[in-house]
mmCIF file of C-alpha atoms in Angstrom:
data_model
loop_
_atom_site.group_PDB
_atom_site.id
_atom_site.type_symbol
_atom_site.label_atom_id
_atom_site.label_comp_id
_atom_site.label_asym_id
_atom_site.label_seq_id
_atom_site.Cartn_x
_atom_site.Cartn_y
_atom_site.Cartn_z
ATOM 1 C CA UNK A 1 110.757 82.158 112.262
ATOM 2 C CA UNK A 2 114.007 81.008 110.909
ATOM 3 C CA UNK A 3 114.794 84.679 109.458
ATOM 4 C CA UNK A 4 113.792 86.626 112.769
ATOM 5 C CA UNK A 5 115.169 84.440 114.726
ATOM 6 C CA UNK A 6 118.660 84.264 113.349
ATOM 7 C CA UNK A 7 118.661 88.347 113.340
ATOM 8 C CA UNK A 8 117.771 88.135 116.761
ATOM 9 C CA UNK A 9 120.312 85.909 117.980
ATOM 10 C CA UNK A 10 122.713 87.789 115.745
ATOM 11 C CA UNK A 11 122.157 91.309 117.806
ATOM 12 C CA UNK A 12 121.158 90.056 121.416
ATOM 13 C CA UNK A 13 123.884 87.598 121.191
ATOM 14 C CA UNK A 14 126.291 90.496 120.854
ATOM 15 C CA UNK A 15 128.070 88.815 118.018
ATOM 16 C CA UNK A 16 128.698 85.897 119.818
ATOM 17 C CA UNK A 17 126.424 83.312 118.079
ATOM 18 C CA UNK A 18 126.375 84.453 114.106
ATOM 19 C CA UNK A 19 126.957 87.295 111.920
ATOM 20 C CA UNK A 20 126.205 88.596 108.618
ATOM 21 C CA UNK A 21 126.555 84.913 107.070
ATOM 22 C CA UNK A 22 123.893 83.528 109.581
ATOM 23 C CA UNK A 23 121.423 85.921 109.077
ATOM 24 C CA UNK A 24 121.590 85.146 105.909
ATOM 25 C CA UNK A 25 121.516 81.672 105.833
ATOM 26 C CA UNK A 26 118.291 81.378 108.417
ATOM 27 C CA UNK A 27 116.302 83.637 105.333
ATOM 28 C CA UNK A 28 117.619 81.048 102.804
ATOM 29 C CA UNK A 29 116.561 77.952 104.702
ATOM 30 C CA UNK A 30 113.250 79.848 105.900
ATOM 31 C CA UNK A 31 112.298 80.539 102.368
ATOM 32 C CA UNK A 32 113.190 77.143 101.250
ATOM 33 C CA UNK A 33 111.027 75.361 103.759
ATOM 34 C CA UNK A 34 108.132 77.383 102.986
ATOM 35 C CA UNK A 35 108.179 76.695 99.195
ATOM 36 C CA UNK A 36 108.113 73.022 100.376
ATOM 37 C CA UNK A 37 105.117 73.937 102.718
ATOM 38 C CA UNK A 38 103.354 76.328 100.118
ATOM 39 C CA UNK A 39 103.947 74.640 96.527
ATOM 40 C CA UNK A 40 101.267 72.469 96.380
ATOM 41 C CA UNK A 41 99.050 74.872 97.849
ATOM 42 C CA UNK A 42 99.512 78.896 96.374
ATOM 43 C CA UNK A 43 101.993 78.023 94.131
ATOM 44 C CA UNK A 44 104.937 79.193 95.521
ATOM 45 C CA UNK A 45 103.687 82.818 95.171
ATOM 46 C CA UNK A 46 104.858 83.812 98.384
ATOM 47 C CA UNK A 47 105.345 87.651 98.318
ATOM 48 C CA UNK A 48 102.547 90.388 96.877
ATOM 49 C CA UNK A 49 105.254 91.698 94.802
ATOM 50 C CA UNK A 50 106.087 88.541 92.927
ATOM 51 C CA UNK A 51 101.944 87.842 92.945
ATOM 52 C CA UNK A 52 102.012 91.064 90.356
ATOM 53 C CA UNK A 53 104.956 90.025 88.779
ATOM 54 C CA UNK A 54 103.373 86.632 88.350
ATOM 55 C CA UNK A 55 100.046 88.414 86.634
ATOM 56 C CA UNK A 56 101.887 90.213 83.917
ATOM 57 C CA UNK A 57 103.538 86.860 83.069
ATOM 58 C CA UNK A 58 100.381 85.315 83.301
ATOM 59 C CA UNK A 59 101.020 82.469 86.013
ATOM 60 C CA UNK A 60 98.071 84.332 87.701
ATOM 61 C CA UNK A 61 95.157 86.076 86.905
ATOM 62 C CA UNK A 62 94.631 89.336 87.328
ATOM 63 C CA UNK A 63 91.345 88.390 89.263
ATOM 64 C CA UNK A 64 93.280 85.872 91.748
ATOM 65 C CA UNK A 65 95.220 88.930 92.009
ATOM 66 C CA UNK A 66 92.657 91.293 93.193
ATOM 67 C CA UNK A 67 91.358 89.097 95.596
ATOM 68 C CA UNK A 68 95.178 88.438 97.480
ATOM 69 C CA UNK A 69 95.557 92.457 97.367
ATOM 70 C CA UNK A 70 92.372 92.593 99.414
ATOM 71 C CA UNK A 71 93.596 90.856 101.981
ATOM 72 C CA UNK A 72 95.941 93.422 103.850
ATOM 73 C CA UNK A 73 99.340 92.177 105.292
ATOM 74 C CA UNK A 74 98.487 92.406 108.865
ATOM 75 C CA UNK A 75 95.994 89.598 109.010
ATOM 76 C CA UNK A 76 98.172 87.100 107.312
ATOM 77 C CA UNK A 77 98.463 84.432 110.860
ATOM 78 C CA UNK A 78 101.819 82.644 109.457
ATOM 79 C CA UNK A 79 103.411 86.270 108.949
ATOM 80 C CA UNK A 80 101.929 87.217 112.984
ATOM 81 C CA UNK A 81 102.702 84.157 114.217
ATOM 82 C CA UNK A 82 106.580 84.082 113.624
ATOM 83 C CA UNK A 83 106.861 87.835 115.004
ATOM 84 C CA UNK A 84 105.068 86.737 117.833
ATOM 85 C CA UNK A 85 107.375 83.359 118.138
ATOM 86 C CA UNK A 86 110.300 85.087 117.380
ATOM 87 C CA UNK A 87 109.492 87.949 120.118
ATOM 88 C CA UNK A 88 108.808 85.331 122.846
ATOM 89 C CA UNK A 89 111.669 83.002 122.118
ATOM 90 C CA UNK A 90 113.747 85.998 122.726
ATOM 91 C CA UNK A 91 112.099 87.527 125.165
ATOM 92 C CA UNK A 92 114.330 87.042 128.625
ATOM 93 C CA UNK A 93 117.399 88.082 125.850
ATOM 94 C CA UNK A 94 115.272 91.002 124.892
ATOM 95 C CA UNK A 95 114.896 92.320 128.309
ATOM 96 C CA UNK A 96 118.375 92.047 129.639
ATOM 97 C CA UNK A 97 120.056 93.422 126.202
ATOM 98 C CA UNK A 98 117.641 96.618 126.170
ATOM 99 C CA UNK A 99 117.059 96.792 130.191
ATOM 100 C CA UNK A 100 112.963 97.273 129.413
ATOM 101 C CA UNK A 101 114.036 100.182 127.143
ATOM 102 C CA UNK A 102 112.741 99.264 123.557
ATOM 103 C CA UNK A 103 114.289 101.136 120.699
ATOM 104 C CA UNK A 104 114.528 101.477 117.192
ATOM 105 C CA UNK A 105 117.663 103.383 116.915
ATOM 106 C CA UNK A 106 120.667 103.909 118.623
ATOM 107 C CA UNK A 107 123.048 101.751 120.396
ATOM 108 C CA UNK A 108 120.721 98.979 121.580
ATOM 109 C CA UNK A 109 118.176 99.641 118.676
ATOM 110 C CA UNK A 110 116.082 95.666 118.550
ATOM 111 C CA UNK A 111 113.396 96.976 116.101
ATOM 112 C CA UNK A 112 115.956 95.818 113.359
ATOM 113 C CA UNK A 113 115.332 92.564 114.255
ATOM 114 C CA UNK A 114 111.716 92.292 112.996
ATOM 115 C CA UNK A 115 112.056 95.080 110.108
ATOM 116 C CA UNK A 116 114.214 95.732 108.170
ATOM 117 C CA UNK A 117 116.069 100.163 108.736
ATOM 118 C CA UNK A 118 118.549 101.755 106.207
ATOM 119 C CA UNK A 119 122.074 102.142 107.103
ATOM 120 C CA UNK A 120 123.089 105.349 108.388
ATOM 121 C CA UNK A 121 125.421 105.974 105.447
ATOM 122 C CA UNK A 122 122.880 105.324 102.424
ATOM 123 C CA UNK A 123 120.736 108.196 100.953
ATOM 124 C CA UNK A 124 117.309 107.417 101.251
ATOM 125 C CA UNK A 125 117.108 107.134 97.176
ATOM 126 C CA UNK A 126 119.557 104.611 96.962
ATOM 127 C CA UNK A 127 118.368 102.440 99.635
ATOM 128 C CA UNK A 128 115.404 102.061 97.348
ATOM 129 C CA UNK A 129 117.211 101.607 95.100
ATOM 130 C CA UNK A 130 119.171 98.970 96.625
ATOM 131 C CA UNK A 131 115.566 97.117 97.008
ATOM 132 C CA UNK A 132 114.236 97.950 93.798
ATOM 133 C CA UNK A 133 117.767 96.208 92.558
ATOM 134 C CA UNK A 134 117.927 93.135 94.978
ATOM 135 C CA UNK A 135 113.686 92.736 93.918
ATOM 136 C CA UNK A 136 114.139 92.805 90.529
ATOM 137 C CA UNK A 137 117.014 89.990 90.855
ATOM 138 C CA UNK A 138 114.635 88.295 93.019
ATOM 139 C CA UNK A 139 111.873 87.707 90.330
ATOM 140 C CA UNK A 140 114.669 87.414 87.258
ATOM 141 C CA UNK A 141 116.183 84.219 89.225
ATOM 142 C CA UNK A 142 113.151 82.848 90.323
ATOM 143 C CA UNK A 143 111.866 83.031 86.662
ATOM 144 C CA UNK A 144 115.202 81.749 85.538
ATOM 145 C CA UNK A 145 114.702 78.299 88.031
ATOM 146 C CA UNK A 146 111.075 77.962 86.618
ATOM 147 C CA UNK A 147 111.952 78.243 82.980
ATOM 148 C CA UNK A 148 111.346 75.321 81.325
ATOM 149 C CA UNK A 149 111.760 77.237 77.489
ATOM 150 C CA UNK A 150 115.429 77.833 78.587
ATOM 151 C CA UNK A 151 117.567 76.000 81.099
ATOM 152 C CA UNK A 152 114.818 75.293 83.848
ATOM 153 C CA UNK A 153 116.353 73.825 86.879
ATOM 154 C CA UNK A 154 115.572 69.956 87.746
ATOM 155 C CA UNK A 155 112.325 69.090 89.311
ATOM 156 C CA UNK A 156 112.247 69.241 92.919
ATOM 157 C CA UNK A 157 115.624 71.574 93.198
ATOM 158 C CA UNK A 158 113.461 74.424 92.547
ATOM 159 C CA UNK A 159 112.806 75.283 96.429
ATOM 160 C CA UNK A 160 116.600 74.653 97.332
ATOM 161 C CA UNK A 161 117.811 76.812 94.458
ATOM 162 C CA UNK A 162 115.221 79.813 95.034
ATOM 163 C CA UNK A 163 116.872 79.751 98.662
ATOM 164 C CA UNK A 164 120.158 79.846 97.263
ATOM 165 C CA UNK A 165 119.088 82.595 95.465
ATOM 166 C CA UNK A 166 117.466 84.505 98.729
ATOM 167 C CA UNK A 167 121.161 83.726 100.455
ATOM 168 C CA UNK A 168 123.071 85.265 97.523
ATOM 169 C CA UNK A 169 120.857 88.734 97.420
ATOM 170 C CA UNK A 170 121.286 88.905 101.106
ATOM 171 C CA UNK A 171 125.392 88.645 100.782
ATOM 172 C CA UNK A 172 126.106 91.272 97.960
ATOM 173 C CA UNK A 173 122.810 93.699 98.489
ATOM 174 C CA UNK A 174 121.960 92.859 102.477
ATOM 175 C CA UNK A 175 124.369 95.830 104.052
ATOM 176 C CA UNK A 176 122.360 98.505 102.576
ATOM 177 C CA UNK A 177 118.850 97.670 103.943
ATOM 178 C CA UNK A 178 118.878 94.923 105.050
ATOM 179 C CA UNK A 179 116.893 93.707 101.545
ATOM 180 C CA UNK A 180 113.147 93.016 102.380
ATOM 181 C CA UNK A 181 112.570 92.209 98.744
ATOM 182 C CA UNK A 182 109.226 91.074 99.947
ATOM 183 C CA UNK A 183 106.176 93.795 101.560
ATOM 184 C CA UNK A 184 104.665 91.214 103.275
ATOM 185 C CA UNK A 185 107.937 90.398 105.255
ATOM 186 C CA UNK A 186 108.605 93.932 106.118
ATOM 187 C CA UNK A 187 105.004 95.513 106.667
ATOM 188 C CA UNK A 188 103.708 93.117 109.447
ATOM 189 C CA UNK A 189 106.676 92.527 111.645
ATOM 190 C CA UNK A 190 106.564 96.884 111.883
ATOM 191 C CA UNK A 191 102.926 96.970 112.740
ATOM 192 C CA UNK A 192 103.845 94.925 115.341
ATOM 193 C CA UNK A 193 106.550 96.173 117.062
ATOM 194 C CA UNK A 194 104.412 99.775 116.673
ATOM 195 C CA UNK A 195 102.076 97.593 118.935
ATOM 196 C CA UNK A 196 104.419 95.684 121.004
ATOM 197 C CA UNK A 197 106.125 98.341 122.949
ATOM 198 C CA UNK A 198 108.327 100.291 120.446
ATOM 199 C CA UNK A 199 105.885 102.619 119.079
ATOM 200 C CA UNK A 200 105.076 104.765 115.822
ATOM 201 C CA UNK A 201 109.073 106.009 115.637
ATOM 202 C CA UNK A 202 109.060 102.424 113.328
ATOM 203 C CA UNK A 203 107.474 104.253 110.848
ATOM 204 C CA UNK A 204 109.603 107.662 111.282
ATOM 205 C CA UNK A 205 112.823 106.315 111.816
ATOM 206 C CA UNK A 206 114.969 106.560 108.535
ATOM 207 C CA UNK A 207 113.453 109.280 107.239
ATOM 208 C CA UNK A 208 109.593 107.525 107.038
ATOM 209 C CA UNK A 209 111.509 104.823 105.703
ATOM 210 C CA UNK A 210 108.555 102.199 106.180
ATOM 211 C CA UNK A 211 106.871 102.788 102.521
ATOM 212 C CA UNK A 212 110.517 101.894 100.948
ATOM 213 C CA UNK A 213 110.021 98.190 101.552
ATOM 214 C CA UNK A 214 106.642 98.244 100.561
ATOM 215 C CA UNK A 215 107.134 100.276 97.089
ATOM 216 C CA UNK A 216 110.542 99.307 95.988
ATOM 217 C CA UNK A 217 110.390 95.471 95.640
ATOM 218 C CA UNK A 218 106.460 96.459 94.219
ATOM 219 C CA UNK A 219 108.880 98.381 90.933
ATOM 220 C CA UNK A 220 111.594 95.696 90.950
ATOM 221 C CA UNK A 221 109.220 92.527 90.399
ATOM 222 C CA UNK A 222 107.728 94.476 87.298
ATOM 223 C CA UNK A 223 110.999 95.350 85.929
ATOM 224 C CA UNK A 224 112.364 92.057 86.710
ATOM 225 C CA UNK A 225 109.477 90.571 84.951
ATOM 226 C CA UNK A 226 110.055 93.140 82.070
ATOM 227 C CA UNK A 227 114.376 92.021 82.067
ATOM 228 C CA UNK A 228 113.353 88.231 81.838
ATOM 229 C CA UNK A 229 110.929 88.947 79.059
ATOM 230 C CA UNK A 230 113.169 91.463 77.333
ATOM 231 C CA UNK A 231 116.641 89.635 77.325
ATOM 232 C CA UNK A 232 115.676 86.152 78.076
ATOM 233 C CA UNK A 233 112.271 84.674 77.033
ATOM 234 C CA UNK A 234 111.744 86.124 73.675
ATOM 235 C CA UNK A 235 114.925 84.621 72.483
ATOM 236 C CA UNK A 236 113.395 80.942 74.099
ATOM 237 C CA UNK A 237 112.961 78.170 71.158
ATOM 238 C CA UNK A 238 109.732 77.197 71.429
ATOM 239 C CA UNK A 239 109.541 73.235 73.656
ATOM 240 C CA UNK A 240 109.346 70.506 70.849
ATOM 241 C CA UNK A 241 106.004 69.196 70.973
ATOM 242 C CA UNK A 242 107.257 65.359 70.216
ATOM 243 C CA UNK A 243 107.796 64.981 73.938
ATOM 244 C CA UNK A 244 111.604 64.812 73.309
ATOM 245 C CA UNK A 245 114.231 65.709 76.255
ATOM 246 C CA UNK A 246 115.329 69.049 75.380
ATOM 247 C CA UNK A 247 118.752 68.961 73.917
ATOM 248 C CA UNK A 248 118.551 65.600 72.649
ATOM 249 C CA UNK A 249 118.449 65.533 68.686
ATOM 250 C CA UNK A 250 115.052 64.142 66.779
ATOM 251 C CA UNK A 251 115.690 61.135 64.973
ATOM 252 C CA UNK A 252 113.663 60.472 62.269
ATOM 253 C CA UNK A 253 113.449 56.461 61.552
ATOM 254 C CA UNK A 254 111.650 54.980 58.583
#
């Protein structure tokens, strides 16, 4: 809700009530709110891409992981619910920006503001790249924050600091593609603005560019699990198991 609706105010608002920075922002606050609403429950595993990730690092089993890939995107009600919020929030604004006239591209395209579309100037390769990238830097940080081998962040910053994290991917990789990093947050809003009245040029528009968001950040949560492992936790010292602070020398008394 937070994320869509900042986009939305962003492009009916003509520029008049936020920009790139507030777009941005609204997906950092949105994510951190939900880790604060999902910890306790999922365990912060809030995208299917960082669910594999997660699997090969073994946070969660590969069964767990079967069953959440069963479940397809569409029928996920939080996902629905803030299209459908979103939509009808905006929905007078909608109307008198596009006269009726819902479309995805050209000079008062609105399907942007559910999905995300590349820009007209990147190649469709390196948009995916550009979300294989911003992915991969995705899953490094959040493994970073969670590390408690290395320089784990303090308990209960966690949520702020993955937020943080969402903010700073969406101001150096965000112009490209608008970075979905996520299939579930791409995949669902398309499927229903397909429904809602813009139709199946969501899924041709960019050259097909619909499976990019679904495949891309899919690659970059394995290779950002494979970078963290590589470069970062096999050079960990193992925790002491004397139940000292880390960093603070052992003194031995006798």
């Amino acid at each position: 809700v937070f994320g869509l609706s900042s986009v939305a105010q962003v492009v009916l608002g003509r520029g008049e009530f936020g920009q790139h920075l507030s777009i941005n922002l609204g997906f950092g606050i949105g994510v951190t709110l939900g880790i604060h609403a999902a910890g306790g429950i999922s365990g912060e595993q809030y995208t299917q891409a960082q669910n594999i990730s997660m699997s090969h690092k073994g946070h969660i089993s590969w069964r767990t992981q079967l069953l959440l890939l069963r479940t397809p995107p569409l029928p996920k009600p939080v996902l629905n619910s803030s299209c459908i919020l979103s939509a009808f929030c905006f929905q007078d604004a909608l109307y008198d920006y596009t006269k009726g006239n819902f479309t995805v591209t050209g000079p008062t395209a609105t399907a942007s503001i559910f999905s995300t579309y590349p820009s007209p100037c990147v190649s469709l390769l390196g948009a995916f790249f550009s979300e294989f990238l911003a992915t991969m830097m995705l899953v490094v940080g959040i493994l970073i924050i969670h590390d408690e081998k290395n320089n784990g962040a303090l308990k209960g910053t966690q949520a702020l600091l993955t937020g943080i994290l969402v903010l700073g991917i969406g101001l150096g990789m965000g112009m490209n593609t608008g970075y979905a990093i996520n299939p579930s947050r791409d995949l669902p809003p398309r499927i229903f603005t397909a429904i809602a009245g813009w139709g199946v040029d969501v899924f041709r528009a960019g050259h097909y560019w619909w499976w990019v968001p679904v495949a891309a950040p899919t690659l970059g949560s394995l290779a950002g699990v494979l970078i963290h492992k590589l470069f970062i936790d096999f050079h960990n010292q193992p925790v002491p198991e004397s139940g000292n602070e880390k960093g603070q020398p052992v003194v031995e008394t006798s």
